[in-house]
Coordinates of C-alpha atoms and ligand atoms in Angstrom, one line a residue:
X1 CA -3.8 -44.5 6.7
X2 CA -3.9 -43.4 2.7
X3 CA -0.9 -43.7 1.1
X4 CA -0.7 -41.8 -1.9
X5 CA 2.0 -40.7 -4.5
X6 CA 1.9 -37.8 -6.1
X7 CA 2.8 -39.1 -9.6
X8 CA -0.5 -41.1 -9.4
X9 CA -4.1 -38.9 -8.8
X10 CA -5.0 -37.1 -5.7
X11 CA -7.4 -38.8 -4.0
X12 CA -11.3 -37.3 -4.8
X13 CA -13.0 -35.8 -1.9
X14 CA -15.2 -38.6 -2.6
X15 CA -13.6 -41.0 -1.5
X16 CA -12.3 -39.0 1.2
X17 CA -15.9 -38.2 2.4
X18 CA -16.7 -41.8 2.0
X19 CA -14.4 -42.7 4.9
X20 CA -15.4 -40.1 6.8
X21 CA -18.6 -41.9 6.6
X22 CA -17.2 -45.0 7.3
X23 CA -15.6 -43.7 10.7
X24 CA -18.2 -41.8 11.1
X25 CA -21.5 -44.3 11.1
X26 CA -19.1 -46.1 14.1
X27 CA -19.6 -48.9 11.5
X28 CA -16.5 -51.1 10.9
X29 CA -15.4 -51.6 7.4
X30 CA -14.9 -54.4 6.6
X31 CA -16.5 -56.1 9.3
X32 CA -13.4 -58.4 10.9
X33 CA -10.9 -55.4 10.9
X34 CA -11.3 -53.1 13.9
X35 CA -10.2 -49.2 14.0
X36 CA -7.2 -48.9 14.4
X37 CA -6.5 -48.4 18.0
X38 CA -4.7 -44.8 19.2
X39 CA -1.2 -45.4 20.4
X40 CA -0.7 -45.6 23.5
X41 CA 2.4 -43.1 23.6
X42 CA 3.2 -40.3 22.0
X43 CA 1.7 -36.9 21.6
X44 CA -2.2 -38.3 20.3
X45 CA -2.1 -40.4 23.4
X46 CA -1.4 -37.4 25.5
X47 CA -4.6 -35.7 23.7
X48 CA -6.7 -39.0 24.2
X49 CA -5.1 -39.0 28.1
X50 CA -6.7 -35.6 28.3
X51 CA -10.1 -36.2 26.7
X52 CA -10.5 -39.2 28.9
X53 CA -10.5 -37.4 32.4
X54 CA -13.3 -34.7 30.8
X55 CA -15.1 -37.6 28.8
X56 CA -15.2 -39.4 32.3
X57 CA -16.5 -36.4 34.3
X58 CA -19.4 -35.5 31.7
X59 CA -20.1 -39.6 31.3
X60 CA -20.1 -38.5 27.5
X61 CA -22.1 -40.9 25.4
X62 CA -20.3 -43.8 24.5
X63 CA -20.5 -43.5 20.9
X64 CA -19.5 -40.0 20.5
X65 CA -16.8 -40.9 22.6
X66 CA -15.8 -43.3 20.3
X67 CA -16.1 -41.5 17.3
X68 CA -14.3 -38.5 18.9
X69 CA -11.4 -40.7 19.9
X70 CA -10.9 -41.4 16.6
X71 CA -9.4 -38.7 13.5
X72 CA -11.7 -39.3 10.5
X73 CA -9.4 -38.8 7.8
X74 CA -5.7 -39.1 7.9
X75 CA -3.8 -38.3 3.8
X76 CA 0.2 -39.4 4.0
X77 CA 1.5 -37.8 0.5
X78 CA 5.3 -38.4 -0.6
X79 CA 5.7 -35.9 -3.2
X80 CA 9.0 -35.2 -5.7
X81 CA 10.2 -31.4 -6.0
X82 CA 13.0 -30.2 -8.2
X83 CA 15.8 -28.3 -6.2
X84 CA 17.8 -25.3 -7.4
X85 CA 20.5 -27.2 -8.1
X86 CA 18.5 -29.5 -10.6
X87 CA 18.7 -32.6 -8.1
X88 CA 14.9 -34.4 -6.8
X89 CA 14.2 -34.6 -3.7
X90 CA 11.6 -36.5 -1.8
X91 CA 9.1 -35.0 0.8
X92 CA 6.3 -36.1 2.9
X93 CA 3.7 -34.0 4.0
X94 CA 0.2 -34.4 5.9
X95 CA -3.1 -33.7 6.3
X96 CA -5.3 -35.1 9.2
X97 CA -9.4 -34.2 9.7
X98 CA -10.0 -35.0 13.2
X99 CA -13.7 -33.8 13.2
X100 CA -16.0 -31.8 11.2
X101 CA -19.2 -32.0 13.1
X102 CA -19.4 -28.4 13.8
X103 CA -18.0 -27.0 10.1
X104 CA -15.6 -27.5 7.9
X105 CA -12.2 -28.8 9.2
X106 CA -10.0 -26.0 10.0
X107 CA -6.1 -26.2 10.8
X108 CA -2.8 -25.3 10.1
X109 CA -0.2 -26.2 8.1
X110 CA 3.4 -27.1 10.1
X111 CA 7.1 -26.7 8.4
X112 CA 9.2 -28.4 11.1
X113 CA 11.5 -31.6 11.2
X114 CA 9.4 -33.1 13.8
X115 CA 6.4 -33.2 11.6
X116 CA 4.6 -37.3 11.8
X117 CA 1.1 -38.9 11.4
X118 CA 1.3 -38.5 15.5
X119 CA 2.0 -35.0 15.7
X120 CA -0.7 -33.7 12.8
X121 CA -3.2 -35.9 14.3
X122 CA -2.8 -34.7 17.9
X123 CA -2.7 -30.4 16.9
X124 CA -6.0 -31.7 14.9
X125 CA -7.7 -32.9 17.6
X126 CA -6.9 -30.1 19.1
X127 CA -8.6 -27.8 16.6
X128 CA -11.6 -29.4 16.8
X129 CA -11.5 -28.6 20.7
X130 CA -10.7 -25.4 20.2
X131 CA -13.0 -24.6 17.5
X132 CA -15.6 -25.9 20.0
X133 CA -14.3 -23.7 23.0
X134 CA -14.5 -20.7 21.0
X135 CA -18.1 -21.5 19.2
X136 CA -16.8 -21.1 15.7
X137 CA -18.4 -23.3 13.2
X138 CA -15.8 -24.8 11.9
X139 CA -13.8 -28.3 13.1
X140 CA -10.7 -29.9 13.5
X141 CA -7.6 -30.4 10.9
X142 CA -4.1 -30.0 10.8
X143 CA -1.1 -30.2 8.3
X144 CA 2.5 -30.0 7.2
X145 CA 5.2 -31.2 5.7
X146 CA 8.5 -33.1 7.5
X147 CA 11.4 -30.9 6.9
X148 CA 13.5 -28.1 8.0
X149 CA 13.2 -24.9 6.1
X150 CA 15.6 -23.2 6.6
X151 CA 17.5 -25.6 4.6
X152 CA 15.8 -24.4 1.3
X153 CA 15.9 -20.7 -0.7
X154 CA 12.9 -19.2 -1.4
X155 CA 12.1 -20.6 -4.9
X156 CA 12.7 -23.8 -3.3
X157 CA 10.2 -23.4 -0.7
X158 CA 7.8 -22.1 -3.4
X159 CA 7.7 -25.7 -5.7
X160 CA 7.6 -27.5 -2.1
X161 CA 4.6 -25.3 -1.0
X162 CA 2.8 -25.4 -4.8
X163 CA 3.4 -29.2 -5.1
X164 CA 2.5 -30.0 -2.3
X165 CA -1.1 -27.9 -2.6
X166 CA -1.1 -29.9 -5.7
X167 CA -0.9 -33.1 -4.4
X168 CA -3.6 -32.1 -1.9
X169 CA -5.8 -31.6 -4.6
X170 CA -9.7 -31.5 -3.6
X171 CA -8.9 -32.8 0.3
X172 CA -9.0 -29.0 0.7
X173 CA -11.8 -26.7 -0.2
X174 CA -13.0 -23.0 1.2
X175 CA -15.9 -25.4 2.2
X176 CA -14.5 -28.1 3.4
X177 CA -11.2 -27.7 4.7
X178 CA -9.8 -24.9 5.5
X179 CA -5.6 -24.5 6.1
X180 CA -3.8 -21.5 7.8
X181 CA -0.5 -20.3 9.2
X182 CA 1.4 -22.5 12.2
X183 CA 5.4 -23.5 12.8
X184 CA 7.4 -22.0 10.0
X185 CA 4.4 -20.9 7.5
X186 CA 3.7 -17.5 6.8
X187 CA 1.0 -15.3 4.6
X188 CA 3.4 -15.7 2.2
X189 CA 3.2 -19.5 2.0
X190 CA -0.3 -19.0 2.4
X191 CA -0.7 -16.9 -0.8
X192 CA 1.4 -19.7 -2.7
X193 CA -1.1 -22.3 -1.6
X194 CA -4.0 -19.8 -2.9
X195 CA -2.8 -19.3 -6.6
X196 CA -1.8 -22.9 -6.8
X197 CA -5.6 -24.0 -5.8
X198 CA -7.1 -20.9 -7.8
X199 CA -4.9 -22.3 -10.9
X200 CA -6.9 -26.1 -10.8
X201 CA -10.4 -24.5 -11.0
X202 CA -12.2 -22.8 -13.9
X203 CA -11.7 -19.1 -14.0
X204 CA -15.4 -18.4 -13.3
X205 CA -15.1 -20.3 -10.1
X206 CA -12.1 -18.8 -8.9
X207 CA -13.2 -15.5 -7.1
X208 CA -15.7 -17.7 -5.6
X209 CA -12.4 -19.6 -3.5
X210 CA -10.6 -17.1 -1.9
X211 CA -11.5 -18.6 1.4
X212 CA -9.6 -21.9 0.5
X213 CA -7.0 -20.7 3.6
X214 CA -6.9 -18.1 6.0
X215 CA -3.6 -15.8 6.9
X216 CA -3.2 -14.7 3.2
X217 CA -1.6 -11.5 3.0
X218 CA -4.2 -8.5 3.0
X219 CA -3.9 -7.5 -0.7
X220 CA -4.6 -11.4 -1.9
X221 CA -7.9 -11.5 0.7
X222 CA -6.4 -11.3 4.3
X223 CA -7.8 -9.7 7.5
X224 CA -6.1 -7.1 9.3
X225 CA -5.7 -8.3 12.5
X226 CA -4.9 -11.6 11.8
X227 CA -0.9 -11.9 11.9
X228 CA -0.9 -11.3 15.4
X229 CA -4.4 -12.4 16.4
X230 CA -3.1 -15.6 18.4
X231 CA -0.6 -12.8 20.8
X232 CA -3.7 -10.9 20.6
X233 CA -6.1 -13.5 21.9
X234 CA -3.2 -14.3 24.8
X235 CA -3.2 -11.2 25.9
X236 CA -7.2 -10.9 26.3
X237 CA -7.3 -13.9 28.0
X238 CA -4.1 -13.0 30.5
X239 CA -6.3 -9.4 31.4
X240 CA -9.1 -11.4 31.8
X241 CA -6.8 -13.7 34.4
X242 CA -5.4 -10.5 36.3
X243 CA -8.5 -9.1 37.1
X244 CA -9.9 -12.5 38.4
X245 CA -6.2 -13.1 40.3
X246 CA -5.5 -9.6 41.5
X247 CA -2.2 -9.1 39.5
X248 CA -1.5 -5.8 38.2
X249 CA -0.4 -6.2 34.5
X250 CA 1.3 -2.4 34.3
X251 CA 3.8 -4.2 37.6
X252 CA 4.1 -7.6 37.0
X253 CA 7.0 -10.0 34.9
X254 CA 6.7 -12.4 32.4
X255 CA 8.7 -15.0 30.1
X256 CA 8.5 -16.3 27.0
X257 CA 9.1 -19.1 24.8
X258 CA 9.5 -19.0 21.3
X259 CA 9.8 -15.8 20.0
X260 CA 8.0 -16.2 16.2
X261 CA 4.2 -15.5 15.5
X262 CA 2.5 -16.3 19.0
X263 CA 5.4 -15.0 21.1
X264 CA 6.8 -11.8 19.8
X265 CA 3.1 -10.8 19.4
X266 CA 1.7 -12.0 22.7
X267 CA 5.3 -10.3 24.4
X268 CA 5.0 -6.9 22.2
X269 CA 1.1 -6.5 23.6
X270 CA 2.0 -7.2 26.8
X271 CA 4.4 -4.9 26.9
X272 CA 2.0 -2.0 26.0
X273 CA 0.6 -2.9 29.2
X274 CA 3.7 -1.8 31.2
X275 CA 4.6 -5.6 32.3
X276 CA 8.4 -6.5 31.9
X277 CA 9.7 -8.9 29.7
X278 CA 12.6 -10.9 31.7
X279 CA 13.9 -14.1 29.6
X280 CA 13.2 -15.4 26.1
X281 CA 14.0 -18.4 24.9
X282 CA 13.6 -19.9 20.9
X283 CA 15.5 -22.9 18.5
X284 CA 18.6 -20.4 19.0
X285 CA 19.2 -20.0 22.7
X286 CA 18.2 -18.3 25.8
X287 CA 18.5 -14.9 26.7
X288 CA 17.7 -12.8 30.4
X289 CA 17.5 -9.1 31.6
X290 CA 16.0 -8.5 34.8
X291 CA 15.6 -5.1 33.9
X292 CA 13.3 -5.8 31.0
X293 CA 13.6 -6.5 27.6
X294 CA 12.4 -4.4 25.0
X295 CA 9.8 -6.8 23.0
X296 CA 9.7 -4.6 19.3
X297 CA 13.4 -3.8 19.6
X298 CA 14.1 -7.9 20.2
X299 CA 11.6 -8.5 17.5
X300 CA 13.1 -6.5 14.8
X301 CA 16.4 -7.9 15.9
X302 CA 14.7 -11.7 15.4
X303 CA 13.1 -10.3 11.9
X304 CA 16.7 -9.5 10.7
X305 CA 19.0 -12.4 12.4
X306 CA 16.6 -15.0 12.7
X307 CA 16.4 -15.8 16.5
X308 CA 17.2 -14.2 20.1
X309 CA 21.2 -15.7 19.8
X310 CA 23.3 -12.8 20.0
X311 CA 21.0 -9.7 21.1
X312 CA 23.3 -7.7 23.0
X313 CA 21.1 -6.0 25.3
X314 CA 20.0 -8.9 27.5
X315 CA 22.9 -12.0 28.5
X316 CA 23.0 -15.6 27.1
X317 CA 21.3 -18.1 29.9
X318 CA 21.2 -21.9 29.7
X319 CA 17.8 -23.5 29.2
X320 CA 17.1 -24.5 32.8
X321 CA 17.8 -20.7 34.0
X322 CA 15.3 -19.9 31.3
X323 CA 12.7 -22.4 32.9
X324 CA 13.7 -21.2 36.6
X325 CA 13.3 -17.4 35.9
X326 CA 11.3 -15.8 38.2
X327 CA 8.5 -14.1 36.6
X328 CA 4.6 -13.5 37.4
X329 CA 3.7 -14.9 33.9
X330 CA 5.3 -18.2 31.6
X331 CA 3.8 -17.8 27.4
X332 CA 5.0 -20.9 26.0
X333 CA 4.7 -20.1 22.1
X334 CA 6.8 -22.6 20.5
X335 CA 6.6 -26.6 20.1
X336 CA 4.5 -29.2 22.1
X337 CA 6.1 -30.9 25.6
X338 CA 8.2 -28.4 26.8
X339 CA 7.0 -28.2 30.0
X340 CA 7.6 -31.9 31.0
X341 CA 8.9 -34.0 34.5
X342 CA 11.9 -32.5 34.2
X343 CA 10.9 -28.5 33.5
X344 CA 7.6 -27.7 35.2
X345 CA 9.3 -28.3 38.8
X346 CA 12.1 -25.1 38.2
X347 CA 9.1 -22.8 37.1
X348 CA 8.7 -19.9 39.2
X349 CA 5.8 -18.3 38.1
X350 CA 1.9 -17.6 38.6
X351 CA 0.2 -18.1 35.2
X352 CA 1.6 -20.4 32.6
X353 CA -0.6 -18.9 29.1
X354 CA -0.2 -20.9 26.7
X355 CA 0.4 -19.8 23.0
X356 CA 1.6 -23.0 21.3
X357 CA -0.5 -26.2 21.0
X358 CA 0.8 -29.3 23.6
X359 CA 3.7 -26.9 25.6
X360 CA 2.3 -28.9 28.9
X361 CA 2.6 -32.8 28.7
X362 CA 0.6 -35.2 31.2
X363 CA 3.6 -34.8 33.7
X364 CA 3.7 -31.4 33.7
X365 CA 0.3 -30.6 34.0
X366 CA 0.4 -32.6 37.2
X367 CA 3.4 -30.9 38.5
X368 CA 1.6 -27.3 37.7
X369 CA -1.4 -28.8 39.8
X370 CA 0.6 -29.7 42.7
X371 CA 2.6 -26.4 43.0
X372 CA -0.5 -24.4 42.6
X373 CA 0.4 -23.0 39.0
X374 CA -2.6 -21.9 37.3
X375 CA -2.7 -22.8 33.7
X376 CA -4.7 -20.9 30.8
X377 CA -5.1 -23.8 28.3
X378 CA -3.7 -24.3 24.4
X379 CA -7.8 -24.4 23.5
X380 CA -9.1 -21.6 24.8
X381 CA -5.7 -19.6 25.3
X382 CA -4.6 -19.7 21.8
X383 CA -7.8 -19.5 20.0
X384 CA -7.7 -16.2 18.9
X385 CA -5.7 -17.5 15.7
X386 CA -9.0 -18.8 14.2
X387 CA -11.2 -16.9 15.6
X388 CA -9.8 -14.5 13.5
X389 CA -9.5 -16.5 10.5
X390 CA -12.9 -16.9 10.7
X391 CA -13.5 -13.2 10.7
X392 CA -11.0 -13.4 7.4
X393 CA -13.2 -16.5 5.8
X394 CA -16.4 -14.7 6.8
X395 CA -15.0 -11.4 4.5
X396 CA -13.9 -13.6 1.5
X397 CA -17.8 -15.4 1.7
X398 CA -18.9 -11.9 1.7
X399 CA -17.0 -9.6 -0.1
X400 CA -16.0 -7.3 2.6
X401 CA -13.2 -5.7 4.6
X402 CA -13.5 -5.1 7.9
X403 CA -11.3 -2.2 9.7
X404 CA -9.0 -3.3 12.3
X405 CA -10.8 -1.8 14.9
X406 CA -14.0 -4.0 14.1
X407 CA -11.6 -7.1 13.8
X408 CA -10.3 -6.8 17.5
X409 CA -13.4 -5.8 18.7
X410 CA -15.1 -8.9 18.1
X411 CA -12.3 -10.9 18.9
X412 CA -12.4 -9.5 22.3
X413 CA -16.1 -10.7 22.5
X414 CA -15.3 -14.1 21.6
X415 CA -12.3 -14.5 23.8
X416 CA -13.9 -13.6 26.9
X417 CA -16.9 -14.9 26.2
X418 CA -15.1 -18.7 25.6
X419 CA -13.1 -17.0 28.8
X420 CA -16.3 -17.0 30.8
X421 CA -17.1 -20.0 30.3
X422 CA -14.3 -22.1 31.0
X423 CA -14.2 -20.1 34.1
X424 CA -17.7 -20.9 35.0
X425 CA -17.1 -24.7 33.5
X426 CA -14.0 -24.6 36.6
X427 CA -15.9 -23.3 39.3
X428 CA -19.0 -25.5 38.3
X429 CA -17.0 -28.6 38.6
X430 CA -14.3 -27.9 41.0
X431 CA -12.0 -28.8 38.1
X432 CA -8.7 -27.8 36.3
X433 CA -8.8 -25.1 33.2
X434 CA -7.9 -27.5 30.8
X435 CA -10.6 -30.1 31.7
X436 CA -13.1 -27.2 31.9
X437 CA -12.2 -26.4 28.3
X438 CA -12.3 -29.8 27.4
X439 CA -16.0 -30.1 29.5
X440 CA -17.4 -26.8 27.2
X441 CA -15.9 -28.1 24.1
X442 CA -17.1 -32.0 24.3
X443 CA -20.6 -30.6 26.0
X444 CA -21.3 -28.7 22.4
X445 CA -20.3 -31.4 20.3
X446 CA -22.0 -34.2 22.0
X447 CA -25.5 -32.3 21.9
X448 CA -24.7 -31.8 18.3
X449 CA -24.4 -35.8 17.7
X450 CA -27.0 -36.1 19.7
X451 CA -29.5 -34.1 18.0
X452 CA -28.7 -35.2 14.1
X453 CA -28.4 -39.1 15.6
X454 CA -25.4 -41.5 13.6
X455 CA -26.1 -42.3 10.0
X456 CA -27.8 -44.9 9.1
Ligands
NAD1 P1 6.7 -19.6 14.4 O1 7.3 -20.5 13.4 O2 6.3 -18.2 14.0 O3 7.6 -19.5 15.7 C1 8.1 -20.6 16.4 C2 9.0 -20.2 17.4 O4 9.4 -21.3 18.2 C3 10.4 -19.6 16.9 O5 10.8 -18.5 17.7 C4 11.3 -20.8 17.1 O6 12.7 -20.4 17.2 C5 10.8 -21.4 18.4 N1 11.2 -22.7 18.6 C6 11.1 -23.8 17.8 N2 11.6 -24.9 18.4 C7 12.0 -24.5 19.6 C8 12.5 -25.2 20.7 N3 12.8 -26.5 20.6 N4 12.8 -24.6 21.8 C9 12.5 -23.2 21.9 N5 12.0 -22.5 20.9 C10 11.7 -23.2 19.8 O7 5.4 -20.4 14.9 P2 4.1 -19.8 15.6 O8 3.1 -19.6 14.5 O9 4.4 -18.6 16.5 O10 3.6 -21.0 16.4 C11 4.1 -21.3 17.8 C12 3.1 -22.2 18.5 O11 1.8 -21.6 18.5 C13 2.9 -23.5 17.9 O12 2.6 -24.5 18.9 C14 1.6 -23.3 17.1 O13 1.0 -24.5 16.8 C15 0.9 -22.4 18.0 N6 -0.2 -21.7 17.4 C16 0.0 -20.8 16.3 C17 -1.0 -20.1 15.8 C18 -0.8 -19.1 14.7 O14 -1.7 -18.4 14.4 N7 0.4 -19.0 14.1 C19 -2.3 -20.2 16.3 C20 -2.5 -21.1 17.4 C21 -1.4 -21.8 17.9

């Protein structure tokens, strides 16, 4: 792990890329100190747990299963940010490349109290995954800073946001590693992080960076489409699942949880199907109507109050009548392990989609398995995020701007094509969803090792 102030210099991609190499040649440096080992609990472990069983059924090579076992660069920063009030405070925020064999890492960047070396590292696994899945070129990263925002104004925000780019320095790069919205980050931060890496570079350079993140607003180089690609690419997927399962989505029921980016998107396209939202559950509380809730109504009521507490036309539930609603359809679009030992045995449901990263923990996957719950997975389900900020990084190379129509067109290609074949990957293999997707995603990346051989 890097330590790194941000009083003294950022550290050069230099010497970033030279332990990438380091990891990367397998060769241990120096010689008597091993890698570290992943720990054995936690959320990484839970990834690794989950790589195992696929790396065991394709008897992946042994060294790109150790190299892919591993995250190549891991950057702890503590950084000092002047409040409104005139006081310092202290933050720490990460950034983890799991993998970049495919492109340049690609991930998000994560506001939330819960934020640790663990946490980043497992979501960037999961990119590169995902990325894989959904044959994007680009690999695995992810980011974010420990702390709860809604503790700070707006200005305050801003210097966290702009320092913290700062600090980051060259680590990230339109062509080498690319961040984007996730947990409590918005266009808005995105465009913060733009101008403050536009600001470090020589004007003649500048027009030539756009693509340094992805979910900017449109005006500063976004894509239509992309604010609610991920609900979008959930409900692709789910159509894609009721025609294969015989479920008519104008009839059928679902629930969801978290009700921010991923969920109030993934609930409000539903909807237009004609399926019924019953229960909702975010950070604030739980609410239920078994005659439907209205999904843009609830999520202009979240836009101005902040969360589902309080919406007066469904009633307040407790967190395990959430879980045990019946429903045809479970999103999870909120934070990893939710559906655990303890939750996966009261849900009542067909399909559990998944919108967030991690909502199903080793337990609950097996509990799914026994009770016959089908489960889209977090890499294939919730891809449609960077698909589309591909499409957005593809415009910015390129100087274009694509109509919305175009954007969800070919977003519809990639999801069911990934769709395909995971589905072909299941019934090849007599195999799970999630190992399927694990089975197409380490397939691509071992022929890729394969073919360019391990340096030296
Ligand atoms: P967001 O900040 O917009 O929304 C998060 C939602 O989760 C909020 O409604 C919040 O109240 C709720 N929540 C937080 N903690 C909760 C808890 N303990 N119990 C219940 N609800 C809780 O975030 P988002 O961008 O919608 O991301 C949600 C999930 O989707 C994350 O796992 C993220 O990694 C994943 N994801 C996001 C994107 C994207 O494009 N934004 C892409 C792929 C995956």
């Amino acid at each position: 792990m890097q330590q790194h102030d941000a009083t003294s210099t950022p550290p050069s991609s230099a010497q970033f890329s030279e332990a990438a190499l380091r990891i990367e040649s397998n060769r241990l440096w120096p010689p008597e100190r091993p890698l570290e080992k992943p720990a054995r609990t936690g959320l990484f472990a839970n990834v690794i747990r989950q790589f195992d069983r696929a790396a065991d059924l394709l008897n992946l090579d042994r060294s790109v299963r150790k190299i892919l076992s591993h995250t190549m660069n891991e950057l702890t920063i503590h950084f000092p940010v002047r409040m409104d009030d005139g006081r310092i405070e202290m933050f720490t925020g990460y950034r983890v490349q799991h993998n970049n064999a495919l492109g340049p890492f690609k991930g998000g960047l994560r506001f939330h109290p819960s934020v640790d070396l663990d946490e980043v590292r497992a979501l960037a696994a999961w990119m590169t995954w995902k990325t894989a899945v959904a044959r994007i070129p680009f690999g695995g990263a992810k980011g974010g800073i420990q702390m709860d925002p809604s503790r700070y104004s707006h200005s305050e925000l801003e210097r966290i946001t702009r320092r913290f780019t700062f600090a980051l320095g060259d680590n990230i790069g339109p062509e080498y590693d690319i961040p984007a919205p996730d947990v409590n980050t918005n266009a808005q931060i995105m465009a913060w992080i733009l101008d403050t890496y536009l600001s470090f570079k020589p004007p003649q350079e500048r027009q030539r960076c756009t693509h340094v993140v992805t979910g900017k607003p449109i005006e500063s180089g976004g894509s239509l489409g992309r604010e609610k690609a991920t609900g979008q690419g959930v409900v692709f997927l789910i159509e894609h699942w009721a025609r294969d399962n015989r479920l008519d989505l104008v009839n059928c029921t679902f629930t969801v949880q978290g009700f921010g980016n991923v969920g109030s998107w993934a609930a409000r396209l539903l909807a237009r199907h004609g399926a019924k939202l019953r229960a909702v559950q975010d950070v604030t509380g739980s609410i239920a109507n078994p005659d439907g809730i209205d999904a843009e109504d609830l999520a202009a009521y979240v836009r101005r109050r902040g969360g589902v507490s309080g919406y007066t036309r469904a009633r307040p539930i407790d967190a395990d009548q959430f879980f045990a609603t019946p429903a045809d359809i479970f999103i999870p679009a909120a934070m990893e392990s939710q559906i655990t030992l303890e939750t996966a045995p009261l849900l009542q449901v067909r399909l559990v989609a998944e919108g967030a990263n991690g909502p199903t923990d080793a337990d609950g996957d097996a509990i799914l398995e026994q009770r016959g719950i089908q489960v889209l997975p977090d890499i294939l389900c919730n891809a449609g995020g960077v698909v589309v900020s591909y499409f957005e990084w593809l415009q910015n190379k390129r100087s274009e701007f694509w109509e919305l129509d175009e954007v969800d067109a070919k977003l519809r290609r990639k999801m069911s094509t990934a769709y395909e074949q995971v589905r072909s990957t299941v019934q090849r293999y007599r195999i799970d969803w999630r190992t399927a997707a694990y089975v197409v995603a380490l397939t691509q990346l071992e022929l890729v090792y394969k073919e360019r051989g391990i340096f030296p």
